[in-house]
PDB file of C-alpha atoms in Angstrom:
ATOM      1  CA  UNK T  43      35.004 -44.222  38.509  1.00 67.00           C
ATOM      2  CA  UNK T  44      37.286 -45.230  41.430  1.00 67.00           C
ATOM      3  CA  UNK T  45      35.886 -44.862  44.836  1.00 91.00           C
ATOM      4  CA  UNK T  46      36.605 -44.900  48.551  1.00 96.00           C
ATOM      5  CA  UNK T  47      33.478 -44.996  50.686  1.00 96.00           C
ATOM      6  CA  UNK T  48      33.030 -44.492  54.320  1.00 96.00           C
ATOM      7  CA  UNK T  49      30.108 -45.875  56.347  1.00 92.00           C
ATOM      8  CA  UNK T  50      28.898 -42.588  57.771  1.00 92.00           C
ATOM      9  CA  UNK T  51      29.249 -38.938  56.952  1.00 93.00           C
ATOM     10  CA  UNK T  52      28.242 -37.861  60.565  1.00 96.00           C
ATOM     11  CA  UNK T  53      28.329 -39.834  63.756  1.00 97.00           C
ATOM     12  CA  UNK T  54      27.389 -38.811  67.230  1.00 97.00           C
ATOM     13  CA  UNK T  55      28.524 -41.146  70.066  1.00 97.00           C
ATOM     14  CA  UNK T  56      28.729 -41.030  73.908  1.00 97.00           C
ATOM     15  CA  UNK T  57      31.835 -41.162  76.002  1.00 98.00           C
ATOM     16  CA  UNK T  58      32.786 -44.839  76.558  1.00 97.00           C
ATOM     17  CA  UNK T  59      31.000 -46.250  73.604  1.00 97.00           C
ATOM     18  CA  UNK T  60      32.833 -48.562  71.131  1.00 97.00           C
ATOM     19  CA  UNK T  61      32.782 -47.007  67.758  1.00 97.00           C
ATOM     20  CA  UNK T  62      33.432 -48.640  64.395  1.00 97.00           C
ATOM     21  CA  UNK T  63      34.307 -46.624  61.287  1.00 98.00           C
ATOM     22  CA  UNK T  64      34.270 -48.618  58.110  1.00 97.00           C
ATOM     23  CA  UNK T  65      36.124 -47.840  54.860  1.00 97.00           C
ATOM     24  CA  UNK T  66      35.674 -49.691  51.563  1.00 97.00           C
ATOM     25  CA  UNK T  67      37.610 -49.216  48.233  1.00 97.00           C
ATOM     26  CA  UNK T  68      36.921 -50.691  45.017  1.00 95.00           C
ATOM     27  CA  UNK T  69      40.254 -50.229  43.322  1.00 92.00           C
ATOM     28  CA  UNK T  70      41.954 -53.387  44.531  1.00 93.00           C
ATOM     29  CA  UNK T  71      44.529 -51.234  46.348  1.00 92.00           C
ATOM     30  CA  UNK T  72      46.952 -52.894  48.658  1.00 92.00           C
ATOM     31  CA  UNK T  73      47.466 -49.928  51.031  1.00 92.00           C
ATOM     32  CA  UNK T  74      44.836 -48.340  53.182  1.00 95.00           C
ATOM     33  CA  UNK T  75      45.083 -45.544  55.784  1.00 96.00           C
ATOM     34  CA  UNK T  76      43.181 -43.917  58.510  1.00 97.00           C
ATOM     35  CA  UNK T  77      43.756 -40.139  59.272  1.00 96.00           C
ATOM     36  CA  UNK T  78      42.191 -37.767  61.565  1.00 96.00           C
ATOM     37  CA  UNK T  79      41.971 -34.118  60.688  1.00 95.00           C
ATOM     38  CA  UNK T  80      41.724 -31.356  63.212  1.00 93.00           C
ATOM     39  CA  UNK T  81      41.864 -27.538  62.749  1.00 87.00           C
ATOM     40  CA  UNK T  82      45.396 -26.182  62.783  1.00 83.00           C
ATOM     41  CA  UNK T  83      46.813 -29.669  62.956  1.00 85.00           C
ATOM     42  CA  UNK T  84      46.297 -30.930  59.410  1.00 86.00           C
ATOM     43  CA  UNK T  85      46.083 -34.632  58.666  1.00 91.00           C
ATOM     44  CA  UNK T  86      47.593 -37.043  61.156  1.00 92.00           C
ATOM     45  CA  UNK T  87      48.099 -40.840  60.468  1.00 93.00           C
ATOM     46  CA  UNK T  88      46.462 -43.092  62.950  1.00 96.00           C
ATOM     47  CA  UNK T  89      47.081 -46.435  61.369  1.00 96.00           C
ATOM     48  CA  UNK T  90      47.857 -47.875  57.935  1.00 94.00           C
ATOM     49  CA  UNK T  91      47.729 -51.438  56.341  1.00 95.00           C
ATOM     50  CA  UNK T  92      49.801 -52.715  53.365  1.00 91.00           C
ATOM     51  CA  UNK T  93      48.044 -56.073  53.108  1.00 91.00           C
ATOM     52  CA  UNK T  94      45.194 -58.085  54.506  1.00 93.00           C
ATOM     53  CA  UNK T  95      45.618 -58.669  58.239  1.00 89.00           C
ATOM     54  CA  UNK T  96      48.697 -56.450  58.186  1.00 91.00           C
ATOM     55  CA  UNK T  97      48.724 -53.144  60.023  1.00 93.00           C
ATOM     56  CA  UNK T  98      51.247 -50.631  61.242  1.00 93.00           C
ATOM     57  CA  UNK T  99      50.927 -47.768  63.660  1.00 94.00           C
ATOM     58  CA  UNK T 100      51.032 -44.263  62.505  1.00 92.00           C
ATOM     59  CA  UNK T 101      51.837 -41.136  64.445  1.00 90.00           C
ATOM     60  CA  UNK T 102      48.810 -41.160  66.844  1.00 95.00           C
ATOM     61  CA  UNK T 103      47.606 -44.715  67.401  1.00 96.00           C
ATOM     62  CA  UNK T 104      46.715 -44.411  71.051  1.00 96.00           C
ATOM     63  CA  UNK T 105      43.048 -45.078  71.728  1.00 96.00           C
ATOM     64  CA  UNK T 106      42.485 -46.727  68.334  1.00 98.00           C
ATOM     65  CA  UNK T 107      42.792 -50.058  66.707  1.00 97.00           C
ATOM     66  CA  UNK T 108      42.137 -51.357  63.266  1.00 97.00           C
ATOM     67  CA  UNK T 109      41.009 -54.403  61.385  1.00 97.00           C
ATOM     68  CA  UNK T 110      41.650 -55.450  57.856  1.00 96.00           C
ATOM     69  CA  UNK T 111      40.103 -58.931  57.193  1.00 94.00           C
ATOM     70  CA  UNK T 112      39.499 -58.300  53.545  1.00 96.00           C
ATOM     71  CA  UNK T 113      41.566 -56.333  50.990  1.00 96.00           C
ATOM     72  CA  UNK T 114      38.875 -53.842  50.222  1.00 97.00           C
ATOM     73  CA  UNK T 115      37.811 -53.065  53.744  1.00 97.00           C
ATOM     74  CA  UNK T 116      39.698 -51.325  56.570  1.00 97.00           C
ATOM     75  CA  UNK T 117      37.962 -50.608  59.868  1.00 97.00           C
ATOM     76  CA  UNK T 118      38.974 -48.075  62.507  1.00 98.00           C
ATOM     77  CA  UNK T 119      37.806 -48.889  66.022  1.00 98.00           C
ATOM     78  CA  UNK T 120      37.624 -46.627  69.021  1.00 97.00           C
ATOM     79  CA  UNK T 121      37.488 -49.140  71.909  1.00 95.00           C
ATOM     80  CA  UNK T 122      36.136 -46.600  74.441  1.00 97.00           C
ATOM     81  CA  UNK T 123      35.328 -43.220  72.860  1.00 97.00           C
ATOM     82  CA  UNK T 124      36.446 -40.078  74.496  1.00 97.00           C
ATOM     83  CA  UNK T 125      35.682 -36.475  73.847  1.00 97.00           C
ATOM     84  CA  UNK T 126      39.173 -35.753  72.562  1.00 97.00           C
ATOM     85  CA  UNK T 127      38.433 -38.193  69.736  1.00 98.00           C
ATOM     86  CA  UNK T 128      35.859 -35.708  68.306  1.00 98.00           C
ATOM     87  CA  UNK T 129      37.280 -35.087  64.869  1.00 97.00           C
ATOM     88  CA  UNK T 130      36.984 -35.608  61.142  1.00 96.00           C
ATOM     89  CA  UNK T 131      38.220 -39.066  60.187  1.00 97.00           C
ATOM     90  CA  UNK T 132      39.524 -39.690  56.671  1.00 97.00           C
ATOM     91  CA  UNK T 133      40.115 -43.013  54.988  1.00 97.00           C
ATOM     92  CA  UNK T 134      42.530 -43.345  51.987  1.00 95.00           C
ATOM     93  CA  UNK T 135      43.905 -45.976  49.781  1.00 94.00           C
ATOM     94  CA  UNK T 136      46.762 -46.348  47.352  1.00 90.00           C
ATOM     95  CA  UNK T 137      48.330 -48.949  45.118  1.00 87.00           C
ATOM     96  CA  UNK T 138      51.594 -50.634  46.073  1.00 80.00           C
ATOM     97  CA  UNK T 139      52.977 -49.901  42.520  1.00 75.00           C
ATOM     98  CA  UNK T 140      55.917 -47.604  42.941  1.00 66.00           C
ATOM     99  CA  UNK T 141      55.091 -45.458  39.967  1.00 63.00           C
ATOM    100  CA  UNK T 142      51.698 -44.509  41.226  1.00 63.00           C
ATOM    101  CA  UNK T 143      51.762 -42.831  44.621  1.00 76.00           C
ATOM    102  CA  UNK T 144      48.488 -41.069  44.672  1.00 87.00           C
ATOM    103  CA  UNK T 145      46.278 -41.486  47.657  1.00 91.00           C
ATOM    104  CA  UNK T 146      42.491 -41.775  47.069  1.00 93.00           C
ATOM    105  CA  UNK T 147      40.307 -40.420  49.915  1.00 96.00           C
ATOM    106  CA  UNK T 148      36.876 -41.087  51.161  1.00 96.00           C
ATOM    107  CA  UNK T 149      34.449 -38.218  51.872  1.00 95.00           C
ATOM    108  CA  UNK T 150      35.232 -38.341  55.644  1.00 95.00           C
ATOM    109  CA  UNK T 151      33.298 -39.096  58.792  1.00 96.00           C
ATOM    110  CA  UNK T 152      32.678 -36.265  61.176  1.00 96.00           C
ATOM    111  CA  UNK T 153      32.576 -37.991  64.660  1.00 97.00           C
ATOM    112  CA  UNK T 154      31.324 -36.167  67.693  1.00 98.00           C
ATOM    113  CA  UNK T 155      31.765 -37.766  71.101  1.00 98.00           C
ATOM    114  CA  UNK T 156      29.539 -36.295  73.815  1.00 97.00           C
TER     115      UNK T 156
ATOM    116  CA  UNK Q 183      54.775 -33.488  64.078  1.00 32.00           C
ATOM    117  CA  UNK Q 184      53.673 -32.220  60.583  1.00 37.00           C
ATOM    118  CA  UNK Q 185      56.504 -32.114  58.131  1.00 54.00           C
ATOM    119  CA  UNK Q 186      54.838 -30.075  55.525  1.00 66.00           C
ATOM    120  CA  UNK Q 187      54.056 -26.435  56.372  1.00 77.00           C
ATOM    121  CA  UNK Q 188      52.070 -24.409  53.947  1.00 81.00           C
ATOM    122  CA  UNK Q 189      52.274 -20.748  53.585  1.00 83.00           C
ATOM    123  CA  UNK Q 190      50.187 -18.611  53.686  1.00 89.00           C
ATOM    124  CA  UNK Q 191      47.537 -20.235  56.014  1.00 89.00           C
ATOM    125  CA  UNK Q 192      44.807 -18.374  54.200  1.00 93.00           C
ATOM    126  CA  UNK Q 193      44.638 -16.469  50.838  1.00 94.00           C
ATOM    127  CA  UNK Q 194      41.875 -14.380  49.434  1.00 96.00           C
ATOM    128  CA  UNK Q 195      41.996 -13.298  45.790  1.00 96.00           C
ATOM    129  CA  UNK Q 196      39.696 -12.089  42.963  1.00 97.00           C
ATOM    130  CA  UNK Q 197      38.525 -14.371  40.285  1.00 97.00           C
ATOM    131  CA  UNK Q 198      40.995 -14.334  37.381  1.00 97.00           C
ATOM    132  CA  UNK Q 199      43.995 -13.620  39.559  1.00 97.00           C
ATOM    133  CA  UNK Q 200      46.752 -16.102  40.159  1.00 97.00           C
ATOM    134  CA  UNK Q 201      47.143 -17.867  43.429  1.00 96.00           C
ATOM    135  CA  UNK Q 202      50.482 -19.052  44.808  1.00 96.00           C
ATOM    136  CA  UNK Q 203      50.935 -21.390  47.793  1.00 95.00           C
ATOM    137  CA  UNK Q 204      54.131 -22.576  49.334  1.00 95.00           C
ATOM    138  CA  UNK Q 205      55.200 -25.663  51.169  1.00 93.00           C
ATOM    139  CA  UNK Q 206      58.348 -26.366  53.147  1.00 93.00           C
ATOM    140  CA  UNK Q 207      59.454 -29.743  54.582  1.00 91.00           C
ATOM    141  CA  UNK Q 208      62.196 -31.030  56.633  1.00 88.00           C
ATOM    142  CA  UNK Q 209      63.534 -34.437  55.541  1.00 85.00           C
ATOM    143  CA  UNK Q 210      64.525 -36.110  52.263  1.00 85.00           C
ATOM    144  CA  UNK Q 211      61.569 -37.034  50.150  1.00 85.00           C
ATOM    145  CA  UNK Q 212      60.707 -39.399  47.296  1.00 83.00           C
ATOM    146  CA  UNK Q 213      58.058 -37.129  45.864  1.00 88.00           C
ATOM    147  CA  UNK Q 214      55.835 -34.267  46.906  1.00 91.00           C
ATOM    148  CA  UNK Q 215      52.114 -34.109  46.160  1.00 93.00           C
ATOM    149  CA  UNK Q 216      49.403 -31.442  46.332  1.00 95.00           C
ATOM    150  CA  UNK Q 217      45.838 -32.179  47.224  1.00 96.00           C
ATOM    151  CA  UNK Q 218      42.723 -30.051  47.355  1.00 97.00           C
ATOM    152  CA  UNK Q 219      39.921 -30.359  49.907  1.00 96.00           C
ATOM    153  CA  UNK Q 220      36.576 -28.770  49.497  1.00 93.00           C
ATOM    154  CA  UNK Q 221      34.764 -27.854  52.608  1.00 88.00           C
ATOM    155  CA  UNK Q 222      33.930 -30.853  54.777  1.00 81.00           C
ATOM    156  CA  UNK Q 223      34.920 -33.317  52.119  1.00 87.00           C
ATOM    157  CA  UNK Q 224      37.814 -35.751  51.463  1.00 89.00           C
ATOM    158  CA  UNK Q 225      41.017 -34.777  49.667  1.00 94.00           C
ATOM    159  CA  UNK Q 226      41.531 -35.023  45.926  1.00 95.00           C
ATOM    160  CA  UNK Q 227      44.858 -35.548  44.416  1.00 94.00           C
ATOM    161  CA  UNK Q 228      45.993 -32.685  42.126  1.00 96.00           C
ATOM    162  CA  UNK Q 229      49.534 -33.359  41.049  1.00 95.00           C
ATOM    163  CA  UNK Q 230      52.779 -35.196  42.023  1.00 93.00           C
ATOM    164  CA  UNK Q 231      56.282 -34.009  41.546  1.00 93.00           C
ATOM    165  CA  UNK Q 232      59.207 -36.425  41.983  1.00 91.00           C
ATOM    166  CA  UNK Q 233      62.380 -35.494  43.796  1.00 90.00           C
ATOM    167  CA  UNK Q 234      64.386 -35.415  40.475  1.00 93.00           C
ATOM    168  CA  UNK Q 235      61.920 -32.981  38.820  1.00 95.00           C
ATOM    169  CA  UNK Q 236      61.937 -29.235  39.214  1.00 97.00           C
ATOM    170  CA  UNK Q 237      58.717 -28.191  37.651  1.00 97.00           C
ATOM    171  CA  UNK Q 238      55.502 -29.759  36.480  1.00 97.00           C
ATOM    172  CA  UNK Q 239      52.329 -28.580  34.889  1.00 96.00           C
ATOM    173  CA  UNK Q 240      48.807 -29.811  34.843  1.00 95.00           C
ATOM    174  CA  UNK Q 241      46.168 -27.531  33.219  1.00 96.00           C
ATOM    175  CA  UNK Q 242      46.083 -24.411  35.244  1.00 97.00           C
ATOM    176  CA  UNK Q 243      48.405 -25.817  37.868  1.00 97.00           C
ATOM    177  CA  UNK Q 244      52.044 -25.383  38.026  1.00 98.00           C
ATOM    178  CA  UNK Q 245      54.152 -26.899  40.760  1.00 98.00           C
ATOM    179  CA  UNK Q 246      57.873 -26.237  41.427  1.00 97.00           C
ATOM    180  CA  UNK Q 247      60.203 -28.259  43.712  1.00 96.00           C
ATOM    181  CA  UNK Q 248      63.418 -26.957  45.187  1.00 96.00           C
ATOM    182  CA  UNK Q 249      65.085 -29.861  47.075  1.00 94.00           C
ATOM    183  CA  UNK Q 250      68.022 -27.698  48.208  1.00 94.00           C
ATOM    184  CA  UNK Q 251      65.648 -25.441  49.963  1.00 94.00           C
ATOM    185  CA  UNK Q 252      63.269 -28.256  50.806  1.00 93.00           C
ATOM    186  CA  UNK Q 253      60.410 -26.301  49.464  1.00 94.00           C
ATOM    187  CA  UNK Q 254      57.641 -26.444  46.829  1.00 95.00           C
ATOM    188  CA  UNK Q 255      55.105 -23.978  45.325  1.00 96.00           C
ATOM    189  CA  UNK Q 256      51.675 -24.435  43.754  1.00 97.00           C
ATOM    190  CA  UNK Q 257      50.554 -21.784  41.313  1.00 97.00           C
ATOM    191  CA  UNK Q 258      46.959 -21.751  40.193  1.00 97.00           C
ATOM    192  CA  UNK Q 259      46.525 -19.420  37.197  1.00 97.00           C
ATOM    193  CA  UNK Q 260      43.338 -17.610  36.233  1.00 97.00           C
ATOM    194  CA  UNK Q 261      41.623 -18.639  39.313  1.00 97.00           C
ATOM    195  CA  UNK Q 262      37.832 -19.425  39.475  1.00 97.00           C
ATOM    196  CA  UNK Q 263      35.360 -19.405  42.350  1.00 96.00           C
ATOM    197  CA  UNK Q 264      35.274 -23.185  42.064  1.00 95.00           C
ATOM    198  CA  UNK Q 265      39.042 -23.189  43.140  1.00 97.00           C
ATOM    199  CA  UNK Q 266      37.895 -22.035  46.608  1.00 97.00           C
ATOM    200  CA  UNK Q 267      39.206 -24.827  48.841  1.00 97.00           C
ATOM    201  CA  UNK Q 268      41.957 -25.910  51.134  1.00 95.00           C
ATOM    202  CA  UNK Q 269      45.232 -27.051  49.581  1.00 96.00           C
ATOM    203  CA  UNK Q 270      47.627 -29.441  51.223  1.00 94.00           C
ATOM    204  CA  UNK Q 271      51.067 -30.582  50.240  1.00 94.00           C
ATOM    205  CA  UNK Q 272      52.146 -34.130  51.214  1.00 93.00           C
ATOM    206  CA  UNK Q 273      55.550 -35.630  51.244  1.00 90.00           C
ATOM    207  CA  UNK Q 274      56.151 -39.388  51.044  1.00 80.00           C
ATOM    208  CA  UNK Q 275      58.599 -41.066  53.316  1.00 75.00           C
ATOM    209  CA  UNK Q 276      59.493 -44.583  52.373  1.00 73.00           C
ATOM    210  CA  UNK Q 277      56.824 -46.781  50.793  1.00 73.00           C
ATOM    211  CA  UNK Q 278      53.896 -46.159  52.903  1.00 76.00           C
ATOM    212  CA  UNK Q 279      54.083 -42.971  54.861  1.00 79.00           C
ATOM    213  CA  UNK Q 280      52.619 -39.762  53.704  1.00 86.00           C
ATOM    214  CA  UNK Q 281      53.008 -36.575  55.743  1.00 87.00           C
ATOM    215  CA  UNK Q 282      50.467 -33.812  55.143  1.00 90.00           C
ATOM    216  CA  UNK Q 283      50.846 -30.096  55.969  1.00 87.00           C
ATOM    217  CA  UNK Q 284      48.319 -28.027  57.733  1.00 88.00           C
ATOM    218  CA  UNK Q 285      46.947 -26.538  54.478  1.00 91.00           C
ATOM    219  CA  UNK Q 286      46.296 -23.160  52.805  1.00 94.00           C
ATOM    220  CA  UNK Q 287      42.723 -21.995  52.760  1.00 94.00           C
ATOM    221  CA  UNK Q 288      42.086 -20.336  49.425  1.00 96.00           C
ATOM    222  CA  UNK Q 289      39.096 -18.126  48.782  1.00 97.00           C
ATOM    223  CA  UNK Q 290      38.361 -16.896  45.256  1.00 97.00           C
ATOM    224  CA  UNK Q 291      35.934 -13.991  45.145  1.00 95.00           C
ATOM    225  CA  UNK Q 292      33.644 -13.715  42.207  1.00 90.00           C
TER     226      UNK Q 292
END
């Protein structure tokens, strides 16, 4: 059973804290993604990675950074959390094989920044 | 900005009825996918239709794609209470980028 796991389901942090969100996939996928989901805005891409140590900015990278030291792990970092980063964060992965374009999602981390 | 726009935003039907959701997009696509999200959870892939396909079926799901109108529809037949969820279309631009719509919230009443 394929799986994408995220380190926390719920997280509460204070403004200014450094926040790490971890994502691990066990499918040997090349591509990994971080999205945030807000009511009325759908899913917005923050960053993605197509290989170890490779990363590309998505649509809303400001205030975030990422790290991919190992193929199975993709971390999202909020350097200094702010209240407008309160959101649901979703990690996803997909294979690089052109015939298979499905994304597999983790359960999400609901982050609240106070 | 979000490329995919689902319509309606919310839909409430009785169990056993069919549910139809629509998605419009703005640019050329490689494929279009539909996902389901149960409340507070991650998204689950339902079905993918490629740009050279017009219709696809999977169980109780039927997806159509009209590239001339840049639109797609998802039909769920004989709906069940367990189909209650949000449904998102997603288009793929290039190799890596997926663009998701804002979703249709479906409620199936028992």
